[in-house]
CSV table of C-alpha atoms in Angstrom, one decimal:
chain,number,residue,atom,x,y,z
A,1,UNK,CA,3.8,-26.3,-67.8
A,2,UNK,CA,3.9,-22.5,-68.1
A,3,UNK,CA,1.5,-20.9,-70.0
A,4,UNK,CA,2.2,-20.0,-74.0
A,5,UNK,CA,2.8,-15.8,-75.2
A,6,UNK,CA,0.0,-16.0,-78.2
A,7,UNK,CA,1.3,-13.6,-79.8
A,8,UNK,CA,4.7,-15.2,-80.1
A,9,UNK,CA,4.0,-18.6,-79.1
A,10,UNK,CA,7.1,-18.6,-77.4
A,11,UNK,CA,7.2,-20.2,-73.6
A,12,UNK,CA,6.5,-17.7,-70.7
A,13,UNK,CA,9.6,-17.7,-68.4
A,14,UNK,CA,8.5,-19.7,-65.2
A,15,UNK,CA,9.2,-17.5,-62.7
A,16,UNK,CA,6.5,-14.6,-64.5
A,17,UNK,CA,3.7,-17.2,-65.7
A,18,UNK,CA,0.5,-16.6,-62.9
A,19,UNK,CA,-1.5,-19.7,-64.7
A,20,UNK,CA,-0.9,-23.3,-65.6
A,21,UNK,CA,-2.8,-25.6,-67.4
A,22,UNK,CA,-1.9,-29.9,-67.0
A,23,UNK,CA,-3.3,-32.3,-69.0
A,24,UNK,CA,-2.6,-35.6,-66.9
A,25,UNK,CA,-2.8,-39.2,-68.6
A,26,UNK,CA,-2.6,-40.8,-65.5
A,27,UNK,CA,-3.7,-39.1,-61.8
A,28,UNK,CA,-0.1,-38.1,-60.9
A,29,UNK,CA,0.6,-34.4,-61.3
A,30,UNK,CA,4.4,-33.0,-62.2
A,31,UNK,CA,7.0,-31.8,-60.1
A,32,UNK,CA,6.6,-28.1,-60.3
A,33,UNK,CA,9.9,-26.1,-60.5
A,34,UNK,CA,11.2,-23.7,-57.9
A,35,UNK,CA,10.8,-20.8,-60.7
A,36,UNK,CA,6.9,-21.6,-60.5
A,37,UNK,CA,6.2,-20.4,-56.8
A,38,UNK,CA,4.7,-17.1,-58.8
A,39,UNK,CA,1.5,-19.2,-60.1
A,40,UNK,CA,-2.0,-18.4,-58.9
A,41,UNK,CA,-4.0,-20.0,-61.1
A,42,UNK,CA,-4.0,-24.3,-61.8
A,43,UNK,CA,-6.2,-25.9,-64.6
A,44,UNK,CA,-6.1,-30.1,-64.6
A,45,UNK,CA,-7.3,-31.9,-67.8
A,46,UNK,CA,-8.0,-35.1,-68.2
A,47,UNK,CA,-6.5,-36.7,-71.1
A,48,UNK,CA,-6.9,-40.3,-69.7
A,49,UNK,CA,-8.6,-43.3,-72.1
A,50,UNK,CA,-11.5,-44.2,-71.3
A,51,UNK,CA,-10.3,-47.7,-71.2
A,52,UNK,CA,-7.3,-47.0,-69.1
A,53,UNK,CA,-9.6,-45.1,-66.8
A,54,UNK,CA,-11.4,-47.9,-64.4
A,55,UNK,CA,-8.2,-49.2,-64.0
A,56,UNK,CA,-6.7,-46.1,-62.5
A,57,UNK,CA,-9.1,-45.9,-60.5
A,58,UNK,CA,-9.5,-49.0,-58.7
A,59,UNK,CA,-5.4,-49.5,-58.8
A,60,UNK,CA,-4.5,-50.8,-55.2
A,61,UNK,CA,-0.8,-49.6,-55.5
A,62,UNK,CA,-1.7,-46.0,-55.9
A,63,UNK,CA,-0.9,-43.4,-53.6
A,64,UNK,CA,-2.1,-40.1,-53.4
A,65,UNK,CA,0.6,-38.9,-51.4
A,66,UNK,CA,3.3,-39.7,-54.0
A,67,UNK,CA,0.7,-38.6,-56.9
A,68,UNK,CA,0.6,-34.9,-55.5
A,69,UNK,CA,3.7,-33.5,-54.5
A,70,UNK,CA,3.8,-30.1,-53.0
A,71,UNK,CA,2.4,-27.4,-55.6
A,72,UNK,CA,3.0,-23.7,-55.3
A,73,UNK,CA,1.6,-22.4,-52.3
A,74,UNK,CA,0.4,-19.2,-53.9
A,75,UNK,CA,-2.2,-21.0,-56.2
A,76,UNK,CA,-5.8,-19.3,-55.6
A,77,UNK,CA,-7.4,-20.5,-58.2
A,78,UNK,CA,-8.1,-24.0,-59.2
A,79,UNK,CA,-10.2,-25.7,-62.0
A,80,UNK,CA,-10.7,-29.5,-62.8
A,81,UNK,CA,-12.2,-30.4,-66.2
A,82,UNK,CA,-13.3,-33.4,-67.9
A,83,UNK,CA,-12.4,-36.3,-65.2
A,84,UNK,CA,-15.9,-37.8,-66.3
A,85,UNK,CA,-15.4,-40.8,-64.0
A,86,UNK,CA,-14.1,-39.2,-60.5
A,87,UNK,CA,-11.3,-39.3,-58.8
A,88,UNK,CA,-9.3,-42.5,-57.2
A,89,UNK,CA,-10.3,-42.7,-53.1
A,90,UNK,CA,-7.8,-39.7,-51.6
A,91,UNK,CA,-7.0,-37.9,-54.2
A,92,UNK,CA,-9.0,-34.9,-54.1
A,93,UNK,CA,-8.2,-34.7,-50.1
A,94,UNK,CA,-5.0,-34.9,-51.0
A,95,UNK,CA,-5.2,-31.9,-53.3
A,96,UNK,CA,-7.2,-30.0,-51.4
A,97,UNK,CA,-4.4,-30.1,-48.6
A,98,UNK,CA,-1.7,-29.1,-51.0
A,99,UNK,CA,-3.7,-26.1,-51.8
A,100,UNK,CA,-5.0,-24.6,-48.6
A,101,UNK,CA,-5.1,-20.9,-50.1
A,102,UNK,CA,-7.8,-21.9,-53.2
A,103,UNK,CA,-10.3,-19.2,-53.1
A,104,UNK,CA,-12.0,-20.1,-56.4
A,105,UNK,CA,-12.8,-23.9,-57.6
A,106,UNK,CA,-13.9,-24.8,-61.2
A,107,UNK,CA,-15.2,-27.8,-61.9
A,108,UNK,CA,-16.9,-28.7,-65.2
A,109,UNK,CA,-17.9,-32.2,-66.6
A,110,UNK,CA,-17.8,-35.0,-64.6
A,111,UNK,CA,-18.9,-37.2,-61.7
A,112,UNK,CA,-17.1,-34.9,-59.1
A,113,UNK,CA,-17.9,-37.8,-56.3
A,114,UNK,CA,-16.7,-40.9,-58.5
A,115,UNK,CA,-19.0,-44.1,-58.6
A,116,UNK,CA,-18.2,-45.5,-54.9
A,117,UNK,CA,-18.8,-44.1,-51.7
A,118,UNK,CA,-15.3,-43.9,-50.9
A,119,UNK,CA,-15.1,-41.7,-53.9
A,120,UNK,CA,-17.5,-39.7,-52.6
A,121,UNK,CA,-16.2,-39.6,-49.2
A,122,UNK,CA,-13.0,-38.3,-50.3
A,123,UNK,CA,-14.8,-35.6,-52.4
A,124,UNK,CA,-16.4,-34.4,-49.2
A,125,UNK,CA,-13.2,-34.0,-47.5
A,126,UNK,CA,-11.8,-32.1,-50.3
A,127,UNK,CA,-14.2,-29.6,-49.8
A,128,UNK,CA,-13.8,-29.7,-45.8
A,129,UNK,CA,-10.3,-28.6,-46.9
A,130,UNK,CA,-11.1,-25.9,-49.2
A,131,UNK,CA,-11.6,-23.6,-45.8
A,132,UNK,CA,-11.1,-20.3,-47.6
A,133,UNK,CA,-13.4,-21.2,-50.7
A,134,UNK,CA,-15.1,-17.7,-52.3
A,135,UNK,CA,-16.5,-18.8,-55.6
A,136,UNK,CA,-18.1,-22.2,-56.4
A,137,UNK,CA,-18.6,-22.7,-60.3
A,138,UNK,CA,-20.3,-26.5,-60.8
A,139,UNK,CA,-20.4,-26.8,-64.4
A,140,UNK,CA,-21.8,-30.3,-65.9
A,141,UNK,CA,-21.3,-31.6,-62.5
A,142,UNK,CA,-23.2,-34.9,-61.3
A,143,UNK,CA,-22.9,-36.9,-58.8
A,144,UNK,CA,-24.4,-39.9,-56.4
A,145,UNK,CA,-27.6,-39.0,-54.7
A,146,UNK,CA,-26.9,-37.1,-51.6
A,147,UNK,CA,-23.2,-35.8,-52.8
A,148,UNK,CA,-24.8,-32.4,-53.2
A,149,UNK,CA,-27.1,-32.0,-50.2
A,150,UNK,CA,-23.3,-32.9,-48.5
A,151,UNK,CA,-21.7,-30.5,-49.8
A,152,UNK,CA,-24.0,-28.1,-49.2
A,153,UNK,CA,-23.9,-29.2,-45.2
A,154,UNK,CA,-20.0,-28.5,-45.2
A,155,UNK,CA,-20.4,-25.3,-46.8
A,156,UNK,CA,-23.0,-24.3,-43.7
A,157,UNK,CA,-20.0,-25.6,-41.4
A,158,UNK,CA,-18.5,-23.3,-39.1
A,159,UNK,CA,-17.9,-20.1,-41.5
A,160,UNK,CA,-15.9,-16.8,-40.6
A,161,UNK,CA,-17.5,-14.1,-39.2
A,162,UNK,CA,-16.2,-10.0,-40.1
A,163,UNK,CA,-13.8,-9.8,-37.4
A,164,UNK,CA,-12.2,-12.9,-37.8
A,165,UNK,CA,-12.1,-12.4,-41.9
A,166,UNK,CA,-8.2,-12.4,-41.8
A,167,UNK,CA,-7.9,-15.7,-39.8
A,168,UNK,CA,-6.0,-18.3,-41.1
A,169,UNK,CA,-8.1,-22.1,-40.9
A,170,UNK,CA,-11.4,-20.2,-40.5
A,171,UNK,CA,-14.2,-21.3,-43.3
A,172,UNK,CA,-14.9,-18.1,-45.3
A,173,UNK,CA,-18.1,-16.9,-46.4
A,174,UNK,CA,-19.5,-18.3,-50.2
A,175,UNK,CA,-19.9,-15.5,-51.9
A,176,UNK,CA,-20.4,-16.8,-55.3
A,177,UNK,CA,-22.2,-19.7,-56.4
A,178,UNK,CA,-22.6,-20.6,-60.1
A,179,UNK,CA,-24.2,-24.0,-61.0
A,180,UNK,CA,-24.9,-24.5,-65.0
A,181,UNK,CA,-25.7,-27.7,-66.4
A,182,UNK,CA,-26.3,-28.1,-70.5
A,183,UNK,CA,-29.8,-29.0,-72.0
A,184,UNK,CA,-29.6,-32.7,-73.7
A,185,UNK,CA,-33.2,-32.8,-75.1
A,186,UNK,CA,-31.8,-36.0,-77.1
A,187,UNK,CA,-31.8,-38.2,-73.8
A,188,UNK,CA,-34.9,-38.3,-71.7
A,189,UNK,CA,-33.6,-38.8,-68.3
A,190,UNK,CA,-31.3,-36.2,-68.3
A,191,UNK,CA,-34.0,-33.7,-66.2
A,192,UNK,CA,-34.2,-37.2,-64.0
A,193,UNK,CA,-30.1,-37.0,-63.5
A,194,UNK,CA,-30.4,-33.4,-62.0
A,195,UNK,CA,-30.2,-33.1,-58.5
A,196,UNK,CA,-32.8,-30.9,-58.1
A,197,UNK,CA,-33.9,-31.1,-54.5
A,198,UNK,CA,-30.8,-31.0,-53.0
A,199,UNK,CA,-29.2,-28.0,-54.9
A,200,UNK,CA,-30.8,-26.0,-53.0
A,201,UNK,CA,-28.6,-26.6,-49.9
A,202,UNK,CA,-25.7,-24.8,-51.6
A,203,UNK,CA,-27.6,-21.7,-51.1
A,204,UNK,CA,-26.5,-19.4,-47.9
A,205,UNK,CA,-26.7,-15.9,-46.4
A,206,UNK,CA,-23.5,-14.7,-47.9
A,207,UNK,CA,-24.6,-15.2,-51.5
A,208,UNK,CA,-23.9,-12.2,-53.5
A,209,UNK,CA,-24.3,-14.1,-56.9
A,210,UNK,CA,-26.4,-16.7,-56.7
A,211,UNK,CA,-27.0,-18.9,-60.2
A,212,UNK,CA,-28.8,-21.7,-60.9
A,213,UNK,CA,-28.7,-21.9,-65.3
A,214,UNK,CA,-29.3,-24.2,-67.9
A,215,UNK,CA,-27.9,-23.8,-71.4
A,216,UNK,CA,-29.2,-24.9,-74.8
A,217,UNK,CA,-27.1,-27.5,-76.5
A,218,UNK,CA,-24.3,-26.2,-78.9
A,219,UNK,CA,-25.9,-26.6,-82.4
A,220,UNK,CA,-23.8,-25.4,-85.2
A,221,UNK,CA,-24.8,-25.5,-89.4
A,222,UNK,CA,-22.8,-28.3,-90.0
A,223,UNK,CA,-24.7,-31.7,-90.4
A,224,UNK,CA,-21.6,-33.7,-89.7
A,225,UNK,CA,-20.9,-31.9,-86.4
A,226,UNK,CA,-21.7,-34.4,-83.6
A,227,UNK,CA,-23.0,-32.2,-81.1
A,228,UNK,CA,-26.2,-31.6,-83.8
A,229,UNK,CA,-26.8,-35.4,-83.6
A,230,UNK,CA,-29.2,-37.4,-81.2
A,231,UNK,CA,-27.7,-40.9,-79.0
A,232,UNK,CA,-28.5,-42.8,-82.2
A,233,UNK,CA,-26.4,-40.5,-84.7
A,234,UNK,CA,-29.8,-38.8,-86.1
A,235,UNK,CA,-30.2,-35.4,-87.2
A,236,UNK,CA,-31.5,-33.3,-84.1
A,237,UNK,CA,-34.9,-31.8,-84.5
A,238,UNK,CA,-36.3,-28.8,-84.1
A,239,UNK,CA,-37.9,-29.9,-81.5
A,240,UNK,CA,-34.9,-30.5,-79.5
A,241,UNK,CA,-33.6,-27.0,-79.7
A,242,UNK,CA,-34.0,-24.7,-76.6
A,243,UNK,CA,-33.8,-26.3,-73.1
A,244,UNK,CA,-35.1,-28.2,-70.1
A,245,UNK,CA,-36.1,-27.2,-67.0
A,246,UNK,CA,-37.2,-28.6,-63.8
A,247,UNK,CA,-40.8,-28.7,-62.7
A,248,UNK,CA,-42.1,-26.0,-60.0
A,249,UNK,CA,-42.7,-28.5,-57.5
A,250,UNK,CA,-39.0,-29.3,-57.8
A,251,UNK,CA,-38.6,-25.4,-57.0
A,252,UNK,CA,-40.3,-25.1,-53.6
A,253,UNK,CA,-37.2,-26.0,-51.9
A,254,UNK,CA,-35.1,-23.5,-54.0
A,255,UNK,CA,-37.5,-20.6,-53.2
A,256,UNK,CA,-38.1,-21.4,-49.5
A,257,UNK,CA,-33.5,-20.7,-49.4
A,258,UNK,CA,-34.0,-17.7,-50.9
A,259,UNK,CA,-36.6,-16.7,-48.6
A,260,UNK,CA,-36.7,-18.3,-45.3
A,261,UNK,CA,-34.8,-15.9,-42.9
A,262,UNK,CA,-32.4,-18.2,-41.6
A,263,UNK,CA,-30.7,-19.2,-45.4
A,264,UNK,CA,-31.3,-16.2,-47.7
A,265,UNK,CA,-28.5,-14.4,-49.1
A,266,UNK,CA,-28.8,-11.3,-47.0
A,267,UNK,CA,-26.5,-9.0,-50.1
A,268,UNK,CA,-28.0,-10.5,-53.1
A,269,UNK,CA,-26.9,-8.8,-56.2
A,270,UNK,CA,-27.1,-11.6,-59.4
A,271,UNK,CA,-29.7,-14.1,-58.9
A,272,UNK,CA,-29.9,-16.7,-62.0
A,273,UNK,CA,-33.0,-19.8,-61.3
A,274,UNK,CA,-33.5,-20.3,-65.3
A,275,UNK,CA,-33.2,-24.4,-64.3
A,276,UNK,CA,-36.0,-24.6,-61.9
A,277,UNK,CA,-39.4,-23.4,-63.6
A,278,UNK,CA,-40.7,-20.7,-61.2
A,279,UNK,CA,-44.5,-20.2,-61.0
A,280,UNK,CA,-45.5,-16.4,-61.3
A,281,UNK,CA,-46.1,-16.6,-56.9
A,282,UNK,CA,-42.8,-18.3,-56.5
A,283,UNK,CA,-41.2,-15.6,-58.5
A,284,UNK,CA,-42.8,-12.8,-57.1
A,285,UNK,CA,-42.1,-14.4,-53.6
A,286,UNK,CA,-38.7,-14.3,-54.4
A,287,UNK,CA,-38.1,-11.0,-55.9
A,288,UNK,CA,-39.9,-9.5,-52.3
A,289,UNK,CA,-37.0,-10.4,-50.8
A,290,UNK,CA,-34.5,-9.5,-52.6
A,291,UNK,CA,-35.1,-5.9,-53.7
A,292,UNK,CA,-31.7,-5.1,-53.8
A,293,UNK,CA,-30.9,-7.0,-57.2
A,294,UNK,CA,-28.9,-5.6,-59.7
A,295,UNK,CA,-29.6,-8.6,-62.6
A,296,UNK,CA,-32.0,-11.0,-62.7
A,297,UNK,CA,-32.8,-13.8,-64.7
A,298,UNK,CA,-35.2,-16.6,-64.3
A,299,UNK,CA,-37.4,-19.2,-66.2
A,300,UNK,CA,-41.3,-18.5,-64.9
A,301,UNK,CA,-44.3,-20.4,-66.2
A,302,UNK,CA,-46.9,-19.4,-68.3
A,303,UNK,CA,-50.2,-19.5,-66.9
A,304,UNK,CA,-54.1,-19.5,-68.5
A,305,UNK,CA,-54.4,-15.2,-67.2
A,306,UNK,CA,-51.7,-14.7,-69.0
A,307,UNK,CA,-52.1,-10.7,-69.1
A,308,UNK,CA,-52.7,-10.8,-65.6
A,309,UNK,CA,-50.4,-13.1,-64.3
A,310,UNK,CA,-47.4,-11.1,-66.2
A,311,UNK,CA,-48.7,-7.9,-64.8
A,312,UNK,CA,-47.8,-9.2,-61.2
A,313,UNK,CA,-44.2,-10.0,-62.3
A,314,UNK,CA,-44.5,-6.4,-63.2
A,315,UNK,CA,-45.2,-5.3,-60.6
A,316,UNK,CA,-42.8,-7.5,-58.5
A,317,UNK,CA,-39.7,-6.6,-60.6
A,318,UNK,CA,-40.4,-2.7,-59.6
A,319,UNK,CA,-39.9,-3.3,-56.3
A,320,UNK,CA,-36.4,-3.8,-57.2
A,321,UNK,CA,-35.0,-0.2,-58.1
A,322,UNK,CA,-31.5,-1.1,-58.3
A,323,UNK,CA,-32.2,-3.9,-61.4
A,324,UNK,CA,-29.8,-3.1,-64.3
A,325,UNK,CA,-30.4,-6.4,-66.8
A,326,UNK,CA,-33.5,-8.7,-66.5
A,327,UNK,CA,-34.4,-12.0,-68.6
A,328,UNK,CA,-37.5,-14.1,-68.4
A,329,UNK,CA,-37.3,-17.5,-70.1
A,330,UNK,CA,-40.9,-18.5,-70.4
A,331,UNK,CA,-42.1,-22.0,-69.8
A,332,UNK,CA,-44.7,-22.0,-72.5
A,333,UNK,CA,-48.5,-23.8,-71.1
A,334,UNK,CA,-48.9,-25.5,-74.8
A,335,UNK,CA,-46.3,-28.3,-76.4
A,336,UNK,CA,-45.6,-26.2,-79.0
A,337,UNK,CA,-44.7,-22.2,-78.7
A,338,UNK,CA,-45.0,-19.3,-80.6
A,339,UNK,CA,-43.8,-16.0,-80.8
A,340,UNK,CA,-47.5,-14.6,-79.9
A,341,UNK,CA,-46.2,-15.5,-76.3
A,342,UNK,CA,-43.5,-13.0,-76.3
A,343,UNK,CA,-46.2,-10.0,-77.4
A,344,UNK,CA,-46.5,-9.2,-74.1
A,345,UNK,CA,-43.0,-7.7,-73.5
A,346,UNK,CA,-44.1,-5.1,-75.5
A,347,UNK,CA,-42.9,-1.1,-75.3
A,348,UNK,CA,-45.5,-0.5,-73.2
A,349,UNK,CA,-44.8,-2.6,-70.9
A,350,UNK,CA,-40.8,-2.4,-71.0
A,351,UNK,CA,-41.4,1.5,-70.4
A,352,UNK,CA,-43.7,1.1,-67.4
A,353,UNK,CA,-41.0,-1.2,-65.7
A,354,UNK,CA,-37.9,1.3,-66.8
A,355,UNK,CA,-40.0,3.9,-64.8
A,356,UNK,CA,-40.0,1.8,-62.0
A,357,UNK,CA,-36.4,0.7,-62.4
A,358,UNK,CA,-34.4,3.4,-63.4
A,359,UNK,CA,-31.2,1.7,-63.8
A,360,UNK,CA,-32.6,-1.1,-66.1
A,361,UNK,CA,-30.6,-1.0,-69.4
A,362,UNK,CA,-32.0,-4.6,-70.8
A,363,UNK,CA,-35.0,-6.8,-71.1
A,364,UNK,CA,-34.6,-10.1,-72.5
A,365,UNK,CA,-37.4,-12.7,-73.2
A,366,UNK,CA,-37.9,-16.3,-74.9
A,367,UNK,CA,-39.8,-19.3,-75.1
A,368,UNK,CA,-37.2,-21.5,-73.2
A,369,UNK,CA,-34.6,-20.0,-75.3
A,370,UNK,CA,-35.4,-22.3,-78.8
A,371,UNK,CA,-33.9,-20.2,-81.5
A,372,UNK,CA,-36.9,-21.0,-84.2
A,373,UNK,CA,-39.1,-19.1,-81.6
A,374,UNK,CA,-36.9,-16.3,-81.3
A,375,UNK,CA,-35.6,-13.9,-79.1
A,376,UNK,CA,-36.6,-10.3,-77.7
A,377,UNK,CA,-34.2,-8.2,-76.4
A,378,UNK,CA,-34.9,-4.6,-75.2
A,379,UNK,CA,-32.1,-2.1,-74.9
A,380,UNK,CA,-32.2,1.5,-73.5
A,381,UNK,CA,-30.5,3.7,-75.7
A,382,UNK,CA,-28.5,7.2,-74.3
A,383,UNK,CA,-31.4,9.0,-74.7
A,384,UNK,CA,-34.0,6.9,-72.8
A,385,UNK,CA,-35.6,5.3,-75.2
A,386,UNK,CA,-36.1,1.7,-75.9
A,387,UNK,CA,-34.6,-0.2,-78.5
A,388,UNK,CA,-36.4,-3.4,-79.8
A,389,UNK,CA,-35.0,-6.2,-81.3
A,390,UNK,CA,-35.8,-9.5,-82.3
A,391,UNK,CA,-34.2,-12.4,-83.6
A,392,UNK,CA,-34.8,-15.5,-85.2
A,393,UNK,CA,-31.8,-17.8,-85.9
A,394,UNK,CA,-33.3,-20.2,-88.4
A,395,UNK,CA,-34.0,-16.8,-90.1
């Protein structure tokens, strides 16, 4: 249960370990020793076959009380990976009331509100339970339609306000919000699966990082490495490199959070949109209310005045002195890119914005991130000047 030394492999002494990491088989966690009170940090696995899995789930014996005994009451910090299929009805509430101090939650690949409404009702009142909930990190997470625009109504619930920041049973603030999902070009209904619409509800005024990202697909040189295969065990294409993202009109609701008075962040420091495709006015909508951003990044469409157009983001990112890092992942106007439509992040330009942004250190562009398109990063050097460089992984 307690965490390894790697440098000796040896087991850490209970009593010092501060993380734990449980793979469960079935959904019924350990008894935890005395000597662990010290832990603050809990990762659980699943290991459970997928043909055991439908059984656990719908097992009328099972009880969540007996399946979660008492866990350290010092844990902060909780992550739940890979329980693709949810969670048996009470489970998660259960958890959630054995660990009232969580401040951070993890969650990455799976169907965090199961495939029944009871499932999904019990993943609601895990997160009523999660009262002092800081940092949200939704990684691969899906769920039934309206699990998300639920969540995000429990998050707007009745939250702390400064003086009563030290009360005990009083909702916290959200400060950080990270949702990431991974690009699967391969299967065609996988922008369809995105909850688009309602993921905007997760956004509220005490947002300091607020990140909405999509990552390209892991592709590696190997042509026996699964991940570089499509649904019917074909060699990916090129074509299939870079990633998805969701059409503007799927955006409006995202950019009216960020701007309507009574849901922006109000202390907005990291702002990541790269999964919604932002028109150049949506953008530059956005960035006008938020000129207190240290990094930006953000996937913005490409339009026929192209010159024109990108002179207005321009333009919009200098109202926002404070920026240290920006990156613009272009959604290109034609099916298939080039590296023409970086050429206009060129010095010139990068050395008009520094001007206007003193604190900028990096620019980074692409054409939705596909590698055979390449990438331009500019850096500022100790001297002030500007560094180019571009780079081309099927180089």
């Amino acid at each position: 249960m307690a965490s390894n030394n790697p440098s000796t492999n040896a087991p850490v002494d209970p009593s010092l370990a501060a993380a734990a990491q449980i793979p469960l088989q079935s959904f019924t966690l350990p008894t935890f020793p005395p000597e662990a009170q010290n832990l603050r940090s809990l990762t659980l696995t699943s290991d459970i076959a997928l043909n055991a899995y439908n059984d656990l789930l719908s097992d009328q014996s099972f009880s969540a009380e007996t399946a979660i005994p008492p866990l350290p009451a010092g844990i902060e910090a909780l992550t739940l990976e890979l329980f693709s299929l949810g969670y048996p009805p009470g489970w998660l509430a259960q958890l959630g009331r054995r660990l009232p101090h969580v401040k951070d939650l993890v969650v990455y690949s799976q169907l965090l509100g199961g495939i029944t409404a009871a499932s999904q009702r019990d993943a609601e009142a895990f997160f009523e339970a999660l009262r002092g909930l800081r940092g949200l990190h939704l990684l691969d997470v899906f769920g039934r339609p309206g699990f998300f625009a639920a969540i995000g109504d429990i998050l707007w619930g009745e939250r702390d306000t400064e003086e009563q920041a030290a009360d005990v049973g009083v909702r916290k603030r959200l400060l950080f919000l990270e949702v990431n999902y991974t690009s699967q070009p391969q299967q065609k209904e996988f922008l369809e699966r995105l909850p688009g619409k309602e993921l905007a509800r997760l956004v509220t005024p005490s947002l300091v990082t607020c990140a909405f990202n999509v990552s390209p697909a892991e592709v590696t040189n190997d042509p026996q490495d699964p991940t570089n295969l499509t649904d019917k065990g074909e060699e990916r294409e090129r074509s299939d490199e870079g990633v998805q993202t969701l059409r503007e009109d799927l955006a409006e609701d995202l950019v009216e959070a960020l701007v309507k008075d009574e849901s922006r962040p109000r202390g907005l420091k990291v702002l990541n949109t790269t999964l919604y495709t932002l028109t150049v006015e949506q953008f530059v909508k956005v960035l006008k209310m938020h000129e207190g951003l240290l990094v930006v990044i953000a996937s913005v469409k490409e339009e026929e005045e192209n010159a024109a157009k990108w002179k207005e983001v321009q333009t919009a990112v200098g109202r926002c002195p404070e920026l240290e890092q920006i990156e613009l992942v272009t959604v290109p106007a034609k099916e298939n890119p080039s590296k023409d439509t970086l050429s206009v992040w060129d010095r010139k330009f990068v050395e008009a914005l520094g001007e206007k942004c003193p604190k900028l250190t990096s620019f980074k562009a692409s054409v939705l991130r596909i590698q055979s398109v390449g990438f331009l990063e500019w850096t500022k050097q100790e001297n002030g000047s500007w560094e180019q460089r571009t780079t081309n992984q099927t180089n």
